[in-house]
């Protein structure tokens, strides 16, 4: 019997016991259960709830409940938007998503982590004017408008993006600080392979350079075979256009590769026959061309999001230990959880079908004895 079903069975047993006790406590046999008085409903459940003022803005776009406070933070643990150690940190670089509050597998767009390496700004790009140039080793160099991109067959896929900064160190107090530079979203766009075919990619092309619109261009060099495999020229996330911080109006999504290769505010793709050292590649000081681009595949990796650093459990009893697992190489097959410091391992339940190069939520029911 595996531990998963045994814990479920115990839960069910616990439930049955509670029901039995209630019946026995009441005076007579069969109908006792029906007569157990129901707890009184709080008054707002009978239509006296306080009301949220409805403004035209709320009607048009929607806001979350003011009781929900989950927010992004800076790398140093301070609220996002206060500059920290370096001028740009906290405004644009390493803004961390609140994983400790996360459920399911995608981050809300407003909570997706952000990493922009230079400049404490977010480009404000008019999508009507923005274009993407594809040139270099192609038979038909072309400039695509956003409207052009939308006329190609689209793909919609779940993928995580993870920054190289996503690693725990001794100063981190919680999972947001240790793992908050990783997020998973539903991306929609055109496959780069589709655009390369449209432009007549030449056989001698072995690499491509992707540049963003900002001054330092956020450029990276990636292998052509990655482009032809699964790179997305994405214009939407989680059902709406990209957010400015995520690269509006168009970015690369390079599934499973290190975050820095997911060029935001994408405006130029050039097919080349040599590796080219760019600002972003240089930043990571990997001058060897294969390790610079190919060595940055993530995972497999996992993190427990609840209960996690600095959270307190109110009392002993049943809790679902939950977290995320992902791999830059494929889909997660199995996750194991240990509650005794790694002496024994228990198979966790995977929530939903694990998707390739995407976050998978796992859960493991745990009866905490209070120790
Ligand atoms: N144009 C541009 N693209 C960029 C960057 C940048 O600074 N400029 N930062 C990269 C880095 S370091 C990471 S980790 C990812 C982060 O994507 P996000 O901000 O949408 O989370 O974008 C990448 N794309
Ligand atoms: Mo990054």
Short mmCIF file of C-alpha atoms and ligand atoms in Angstrom, two decimals:
data_model
loop_
_atom_site.label_atom_id
_atom_site.label_comp_id
_atom_site.label_asym_id
_atom_site.label_seq_id
_atom_site.Cartn_x
_atom_site.Cartn_y
_atom_site.Cartn_z
CA UNK A 1 0.00 0.00 0.00
CA UNK A 2 1.53 3.30 -0.91
CA UNK A 3 1.72 6.12 1.55
CA UNK A 4 -0.51 8.34 -0.52
CA UNK A 5 -3.51 6.02 -0.35
CA UNK A 6 -2.82 5.15 3.28
CA UNK A 7 -2.92 8.79 4.26
CA UNK A 8 -6.13 9.27 2.30
CA UNK A 9 -7.66 6.29 3.99
CA UNK A 10 -6.73 7.64 7.40
CA UNK A 11 -8.32 10.93 6.51
CA UNK A 12 -11.51 9.18 5.49
CA UNK A 13 -11.44 7.12 8.66
CA UNK A 14 -10.98 10.29 10.69
CA UNK A 15 -14.00 11.80 8.98
CA UNK A 16 -16.12 8.70 9.61
CA UNK A 17 -15.15 8.66 13.26
CA UNK A 18 -16.17 12.23 13.70
CA UNK A 19 -19.56 11.55 12.14
CA UNK A 20 -20.02 8.42 14.34
CA UNK A 21 -19.28 10.40 17.45
CA UNK A 22 -21.82 13.05 16.58
CA UNK A 23 -24.51 10.41 16.06
CA UNK A 24 -23.71 8.63 19.31
CA UNK A 25 -23.79 11.88 21.23
CA UNK A 26 -27.40 12.54 20.21
CA UNK A 27 -30.08 10.57 22.02
CA UNK A 28 -31.88 8.34 19.48
CA UNK A 29 -30.80 5.98 16.71
CA UNK A 30 -31.54 6.50 13.02
CA UNK A 31 -32.54 10.15 12.77
CA UNK A 32 -29.93 11.43 15.19
CA UNK A 33 -27.61 12.56 12.43
CA UNK A 34 -30.27 14.68 10.77
CA UNK A 35 -31.11 16.30 14.09
CA UNK A 36 -27.57 17.40 14.88
CA UNK A 37 -27.95 21.17 14.96
CA UNK A 38 -26.10 22.95 12.16
CA UNK A 39 -23.69 25.71 13.14
CA UNK A 40 -25.33 29.12 12.78
CA UNK A 41 -24.50 30.92 9.53
CA UNK A 42 -22.71 34.21 9.95
CA UNK A 43 -25.12 37.04 9.22
CA UNK A 44 -23.46 38.11 5.97
CA UNK A 45 -24.29 34.73 4.49
CA UNK A 46 -27.95 35.76 4.53
CA UNK A 47 -27.38 38.65 2.20
CA UNK A 48 -26.09 41.26 4.58
CA UNK A 49 -22.49 41.24 3.33
CA UNK A 50 -20.75 44.59 3.29
CA UNK A 51 -20.57 45.84 -0.28
CA UNK A 52 -17.60 46.69 -2.43
CA UNK A 53 -18.10 50.02 -4.17
CA UNK A 54 -18.30 49.30 -7.89
CA UNK A 55 -16.46 51.85 -10.00
CA UNK A 56 -16.44 51.82 -13.80
CA UNK A 57 -12.79 50.67 -13.64
CA UNK A 58 -13.64 47.69 -11.48
CA UNK A 59 -16.44 46.76 -13.84
CA UNK A 60 -14.22 47.15 -16.92
CA UNK A 61 -11.10 45.28 -15.80
CA UNK A 62 -11.54 43.90 -12.29
CA UNK A 63 -9.45 44.02 -9.12
CA UNK A 64 -8.70 41.43 -6.49
CA UNK A 65 -10.24 41.53 -3.03
CA UNK A 66 -8.63 44.07 -0.72
CA UNK A 67 -8.31 41.25 1.81
CA UNK A 68 -5.73 39.56 -0.45
CA UNK A 69 -2.35 41.11 0.24
CA UNK A 70 0.11 38.85 -1.59
CA UNK A 71 2.75 40.98 -3.36
CA UNK A 72 6.11 40.80 -5.09
CA UNK A 73 9.20 41.79 -3.14
CA UNK A 74 12.75 42.87 -3.85
CA UNK A 75 15.62 40.48 -3.63
CA UNK A 76 16.59 41.83 -0.21
CA UNK A 77 13.15 41.08 1.20
CA UNK A 78 11.86 44.68 1.11
CA UNK A 79 8.63 45.62 -0.66
CA UNK A 80 9.21 45.89 -4.41
CA UNK A 81 9.85 49.34 -5.81
CA UNK A 82 12.19 50.61 -3.06
CA UNK A 83 15.68 50.69 -4.49
CA UNK A 84 17.97 48.44 -2.56
CA UNK A 85 21.59 47.38 -2.83
CA UNK A 86 22.11 48.62 -6.34
CA UNK A 87 20.29 51.43 -8.02
CA UNK A 88 18.20 49.25 -10.28
CA UNK A 89 17.61 46.31 -8.00
CA UNK A 90 14.07 46.22 -6.76
CA UNK A 91 12.65 48.36 -9.53
CA UNK A 92 13.38 46.14 -12.47
CA UNK A 93 15.75 43.36 -11.44
CA UNK A 94 14.97 40.30 -9.36
CA UNK A 95 11.49 41.25 -8.26
CA UNK A 96 10.27 38.06 -6.66
CA UNK A 97 6.94 36.32 -6.90
CA UNK A 98 5.16 35.31 -3.64
CA UNK A 99 5.49 31.54 -4.06
CA UNK A 100 4.45 30.93 -0.44
CA UNK A 101 0.92 32.09 -1.36
CA UNK A 102 0.80 30.34 -4.73
CA UNK A 103 -1.73 27.69 -5.64
CA UNK A 104 -2.09 25.79 -8.90
CA UNK A 105 0.60 26.15 -11.50
CA UNK A 106 0.52 29.63 -13.02
CA UNK A 107 1.50 32.97 -11.56
CA UNK A 108 -0.99 35.76 -12.03
CA UNK A 109 0.51 38.15 -14.59
CA UNK A 110 0.63 40.89 -11.95
CA UNK A 111 2.75 38.65 -9.71
CA UNK A 112 5.08 37.12 -12.34
CA UNK A 113 8.68 37.72 -11.28
CA UNK A 114 10.68 40.38 -13.19
CA UNK A 115 14.30 40.60 -14.17
CA UNK A 116 15.58 43.39 -16.39
CA UNK A 117 19.33 43.59 -16.23
CA UNK A 118 20.06 47.24 -17.01
CA UNK A 119 18.12 50.40 -16.43
CA UNK A 120 15.52 51.24 -13.83
CA UNK A 121 12.80 51.63 -16.42
CA UNK A 122 10.25 49.64 -18.33
CA UNK A 123 10.07 50.48 -22.06
CA UNK A 124 6.71 51.97 -23.02
CA UNK A 125 6.24 50.62 -26.53
CA UNK A 126 3.37 51.46 -28.87
CA UNK A 127 2.34 48.13 -30.42
CA UNK A 128 1.06 49.93 -33.52
CA UNK A 129 4.59 51.12 -34.23
CA UNK A 130 6.59 48.17 -32.95
CA UNK A 131 8.17 45.83 -35.49
CA UNK A 132 10.27 42.68 -35.47
CA UNK A 133 13.03 42.37 -38.07
CA UNK A 134 14.27 38.92 -39.05
CA UNK A 135 17.43 38.99 -41.16
CA UNK A 136 20.91 37.53 -41.47
CA UNK A 137 21.15 34.10 -43.09
CA UNK A 138 17.64 34.03 -44.53
CA UNK A 139 16.51 34.20 -48.18
CA UNK A 140 13.77 36.77 -47.47
CA UNK A 141 14.58 39.22 -44.65
CA UNK A 142 11.32 40.66 -43.30
CA UNK A 143 9.89 43.22 -40.96
CA UNK A 144 6.82 41.98 -39.10
CA UNK A 145 4.31 44.28 -37.46
CA UNK A 146 2.36 43.03 -34.45
CA UNK A 147 -0.65 42.61 -36.76
CA UNK A 148 1.51 40.46 -39.10
CA UNK A 149 2.57 38.22 -36.22
CA UNK A 150 -1.05 37.64 -35.26
CA UNK A 151 -1.85 36.30 -38.73
CA UNK A 152 0.42 33.29 -38.32
CA UNK A 153 -0.83 30.10 -36.68
CA UNK A 154 -0.49 30.57 -32.93
CA UNK A 155 0.58 28.24 -30.15
CA UNK A 156 -0.53 28.44 -26.52
CA UNK A 157 1.75 26.67 -24.07
CA UNK A 158 2.55 26.63 -20.36
CA UNK A 159 6.21 27.25 -19.58
CA UNK A 160 8.25 28.40 -16.62
CA UNK A 161 10.89 31.09 -16.86
CA UNK A 162 13.62 30.96 -14.24
CA UNK A 163 16.44 33.42 -13.59
CA UNK A 164 19.90 32.23 -12.68
CA UNK A 165 19.41 34.23 -9.47
CA UNK A 166 16.89 31.61 -8.33
CA UNK A 167 18.99 29.94 -5.69
CA UNK A 168 18.77 29.82 -1.94
CA UNK A 169 21.46 31.40 0.20
CA UNK A 170 21.84 31.72 3.94
CA UNK A 171 20.37 35.22 4.04
CA UNK A 172 17.03 34.12 2.59
CA UNK A 173 14.18 33.91 5.09
CA UNK A 174 11.43 32.48 2.95
CA UNK A 175 10.63 30.75 -0.31
CA UNK A 176 9.86 34.06 -2.02
CA UNK A 177 13.44 35.20 -1.45
CA UNK A 178 15.05 31.85 -2.21
CA UNK A 179 12.96 30.78 -5.25
CA UNK A 180 10.83 33.78 -6.24
CA UNK A 181 12.70 34.51 -9.47
CA UNK A 182 10.85 31.72 -11.22
CA UNK A 183 7.32 31.84 -12.58
CA UNK A 184 5.08 29.78 -14.81
CA UNK A 185 2.56 31.22 -17.24
CA UNK A 186 0.48 30.40 -20.29
CA UNK A 187 2.23 31.96 -23.28
CA UNK A 188 0.63 32.60 -26.66
CA UNK A 189 2.48 33.56 -29.83
CA UNK A 190 4.02 32.24 -33.05
CA UNK A 191 6.70 29.57 -33.12
CA UNK A 192 10.02 31.08 -34.18
CA UNK A 193 10.39 28.12 -36.53
CA UNK A 194 7.25 29.32 -38.37
CA UNK A 195 8.79 32.77 -38.87
CA UNK A 196 12.15 31.34 -39.92
CA UNK A 197 10.41 29.15 -42.50
CA UNK A 198 8.54 32.19 -43.76
CA UNK A 199 11.86 34.01 -44.18
CA UNK A 200 13.63 31.05 -45.81
CA UNK A 201 16.20 30.16 -43.17
CA UNK A 202 19.45 29.08 -44.81
CA UNK A 203 21.14 25.78 -44.00
CA UNK A 204 24.35 27.45 -42.98
CA UNK A 205 22.69 29.28 -40.09
CA UNK A 206 23.78 27.68 -36.80
CA UNK A 207 22.95 30.37 -34.22
CA UNK A 208 20.57 33.29 -33.91
CA UNK A 209 20.89 36.55 -32.01
CA UNK A 210 17.79 38.02 -30.36
CA UNK A 211 17.75 41.70 -29.40
CA UNK A 212 15.35 43.71 -27.30
CA UNK A 213 14.37 47.32 -27.86
CA UNK A 214 16.12 48.89 -24.87
CA UNK A 215 19.47 50.59 -25.06
CA UNK A 216 21.57 47.60 -24.01
CA UNK A 217 19.34 45.34 -26.14
CA UNK A 218 19.22 42.43 -23.68
CA UNK A 219 20.70 40.39 -26.51
CA UNK A 220 21.47 36.69 -26.36
CA UNK A 221 22.80 34.12 -28.82
CA UNK A 222 21.01 30.80 -29.09
CA UNK A 223 21.41 27.70 -31.24
CA UNK A 224 19.23 27.42 -34.36
CA UNK A 225 18.12 23.92 -33.36
CA UNK A 226 16.52 25.44 -30.24
CA UNK A 227 14.69 27.94 -32.49
CA UNK A 228 13.38 25.12 -34.64
CA UNK A 229 12.41 23.01 -31.61
CA UNK A 230 10.15 25.14 -29.42
CA UNK A 231 11.03 28.84 -29.12
CA UNK A 232 7.92 31.06 -29.07
CA UNK A 233 7.70 34.67 -30.24
CA UNK A 234 5.09 35.44 -27.60
CA UNK A 235 2.66 38.36 -27.56
CA UNK A 236 0.31 37.23 -24.81
CA UNK A 237 0.38 35.67 -21.36
CA UNK A 238 -2.41 34.25 -19.24
CA UNK A 239 -5.06 35.26 -21.74
CA UNK A 240 -4.14 38.91 -22.32
CA UNK A 241 -1.36 40.89 -24.00
CA UNK A 242 2.05 40.67 -22.29
CA UNK A 243 2.54 43.13 -19.44
CA UNK A 244 5.12 45.88 -20.02
CA UNK A 245 7.44 44.38 -17.39
CA UNK A 246 7.23 41.03 -19.19
CA UNK A 247 8.21 42.46 -22.58
CA UNK A 248 5.11 44.08 -24.14
CA UNK A 249 4.36 43.88 -26.98
CA UNK A 250 6.47 40.82 -27.87
CA UNK A 251 9.17 38.63 -26.32
CA UNK A 252 10.96 35.36 -26.80
CA UNK A 253 10.04 32.37 -24.68
CA UNK A 254 12.85 29.81 -24.76
CA UNK A 255 11.32 26.87 -22.87
CA UNK A 256 13.58 25.31 -20.28
CA UNK A 257 16.52 27.62 -20.95
CA UNK A 258 17.88 30.07 -18.43
CA UNK A 259 15.74 33.19 -17.94
CA UNK A 260 18.15 35.59 -19.58
CA UNK A 261 17.54 34.01 -23.01
CA UNK A 262 13.85 35.01 -22.94
CA UNK A 263 14.49 38.35 -24.67
CA UNK A 264 11.80 40.92 -23.85
CA UNK A 265 10.68 43.86 -26.06
CA UNK A 266 11.93 41.76 -28.98
CA UNK A 267 12.72 43.74 -32.11
CA UNK A 268 15.47 41.95 -34.03
CA UNK A 269 16.36 38.34 -34.74
CA UNK A 270 19.41 37.65 -36.85
CA UNK A 271 20.39 34.21 -38.13
CA UNK A 272 24.19 33.80 -38.06
CA UNK A 273 26.80 31.11 -38.59
CA UNK A 274 28.95 31.91 -35.57
CA UNK A 275 28.34 32.30 -31.91
CA UNK A 276 28.28 35.99 -30.95
CA UNK A 277 29.12 37.17 -27.49
CA UNK A 278 26.48 39.66 -26.37
CA UNK A 279 25.82 41.82 -23.39
CA UNK A 280 23.74 39.13 -21.68
CA UNK A 281 26.08 36.27 -22.54
CA UNK A 282 29.02 38.36 -21.45
CA UNK A 283 27.22 39.18 -18.22
CA UNK A 284 27.27 35.52 -17.39
CA UNK A 285 30.91 35.14 -18.35
CA UNK A 286 30.59 31.96 -20.28
CA UNK A 287 32.78 32.54 -23.24
CA UNK A 288 32.64 28.98 -24.45
CA UNK A 289 29.93 28.95 -27.08
CA UNK A 290 28.36 25.62 -26.27
CA UNK A 291 28.17 26.12 -22.53
CA UNK A 292 27.07 29.73 -23.02
CA UNK A 293 23.85 28.72 -24.72
CA UNK A 294 23.38 25.01 -24.27
CA UNK A 295 24.49 24.66 -20.70
CA UNK A 296 21.58 26.65 -19.34
CA UNK A 297 18.87 24.07 -19.31
CA UNK A 298 17.12 23.96 -15.97
CA UNK A 299 16.31 21.24 -13.60
CA UNK A 300 14.91 18.98 -12.55
CA UNK A 301 14.14 21.16 -9.55
CA UNK A 302 11.47 21.40 -6.89
CA UNK A 303 10.49 23.57 -3.98
CA UNK A 304 7.97 23.30 -1.15
CA UNK A 305 5.80 26.41 -1.06
CA UNK A 306 3.68 25.44 1.98
CA UNK A 307 4.56 25.12 4.77
CA UNK A 308 7.71 27.10 4.10
CA UNK A 309 10.19 29.48 5.71
CA UNK A 310 8.70 31.75 8.38
CA UNK A 311 5.19 30.26 8.13
CA UNK A 312 3.59 28.87 11.30
CA UNK A 313 1.12 26.01 11.55
CA UNK A 314 -1.63 26.85 14.05
CA UNK A 315 -1.95 23.37 15.59
CA UNK A 316 -1.00 19.72 15.11
CA UNK A 317 -3.08 17.76 12.59
CA UNK A 318 -3.54 17.29 8.87
CA UNK A 319 -1.92 19.64 6.38
CA UNK A 320 -1.20 19.33 2.70
CA UNK A 321 2.47 19.91 2.07
CA UNK A 322 2.54 21.45 -1.37
CA UNK A 323 5.02 22.82 -3.85
CA UNK A 324 6.22 23.01 -7.43
CA UNK A 325 8.48 20.79 -9.50
CA UNK A 326 9.86 21.50 -12.96
CA UNK A 327 12.46 20.50 -15.49
CA UNK A 328 13.99 22.27 -18.47
CA UNK A 329 14.20 18.94 -20.25
CA UNK A 330 10.71 17.54 -20.15
CA UNK A 331 7.72 16.78 -17.95
CA UNK A 332 7.93 15.86 -14.27
CA UNK A 333 7.16 12.17 -13.70
CA UNK A 334 7.36 11.78 -9.95
CA UNK A 335 7.87 13.86 -6.82
CA UNK A 336 8.75 12.50 -3.39
CA UNK A 337 8.41 14.31 -0.08
CA UNK A 338 10.24 13.54 3.15
CA UNK A 339 8.93 14.64 6.55
CA UNK A 340 11.82 13.17 8.54
CA UNK A 341 14.79 15.00 7.17
CA UNK A 342 15.29 12.69 4.21
CA UNK A 343 15.32 9.31 5.97
CA UNK A 344 12.15 8.14 4.26
CA UNK A 345 10.49 9.41 1.10
CA UNK A 346 6.83 9.39 0.18
CA UNK A 347 5.38 9.76 -3.28
CA UNK A 348 3.47 13.02 -3.66
CA UNK A 349 0.28 13.45 -5.66
CA UNK A 350 0.80 15.37 -8.92
CA UNK A 351 -2.04 17.81 -9.49
CA UNK A 352 -3.16 17.63 -13.09
CA UNK A 353 -1.14 16.35 -16.01
CA UNK A 354 2.52 17.41 -15.83
CA UNK A 355 3.45 19.45 -18.90
CA UNK A 356 6.93 19.66 -20.45
CA UNK A 357 9.14 22.54 -19.29
CA UNK A 358 6.36 23.80 -17.03
CA UNK A 359 5.63 23.89 -13.32
CA UNK A 360 3.83 20.91 -11.85
CA UNK A 361 2.02 21.28 -8.53
CA UNK A 362 2.42 18.44 -6.06
CA UNK A 363 0.81 17.71 -2.71
CA UNK A 364 1.38 15.30 0.15
CA UNK A 365 -1.01 14.90 3.09
CA UNK A 366 0.85 15.10 6.38
CA UNK A 367 -0.37 14.60 9.92
CA UNK A 368 1.81 16.88 12.00
CA UNK A 369 2.25 15.60 15.54
CA UNK A 370 3.30 19.02 16.79
CA UNK A 371 7.00 18.20 17.07
N1 LIG B 1 15.32 42.87 -23.41
C1 LIG B 1 15.58 42.22 -22.28
N2 LIG B 1 15.15 40.95 -22.14
C2 LIG B 1 15.38 40.27 -21.01
C3 LIG B 1 16.10 40.89 -19.94
C4 LIG B 1 16.55 42.21 -20.11
O1 LIG B 1 17.17 42.81 -19.22
N3 LIG B 1 16.26 42.85 -21.29
N4 LIG B 1 16.32 40.15 -18.79
C5 LIG B 1 16.35 38.71 -18.93
C6 LIG B 1 16.43 38.00 -17.67
S1 LIG B 1 17.90 38.10 -16.83
C7 LIG B 1 15.42 37.19 -17.23
S2 LIG B 1 15.65 36.18 -15.90
C8 LIG B 1 14.10 37.17 -17.91
C9 LIG B 1 13.00 37.53 -16.91
O2 LIG B 1 11.75 37.59 -17.51
P1 LIG B 1 10.57 38.31 -16.73
O3 LIG B 1 11.03 39.66 -16.30
O4 LIG B 1 9.40 38.32 -17.62
O5 LIG B 1 10.31 37.45 -15.50
O6 LIG B 1 14.04 38.09 -18.98
C10 LIG B 1 15.19 38.17 -19.78
N5 LIG B 1 14.92 39.01 -20.92
MO1 LIG B 2 17.86 36.54 -15.15
#
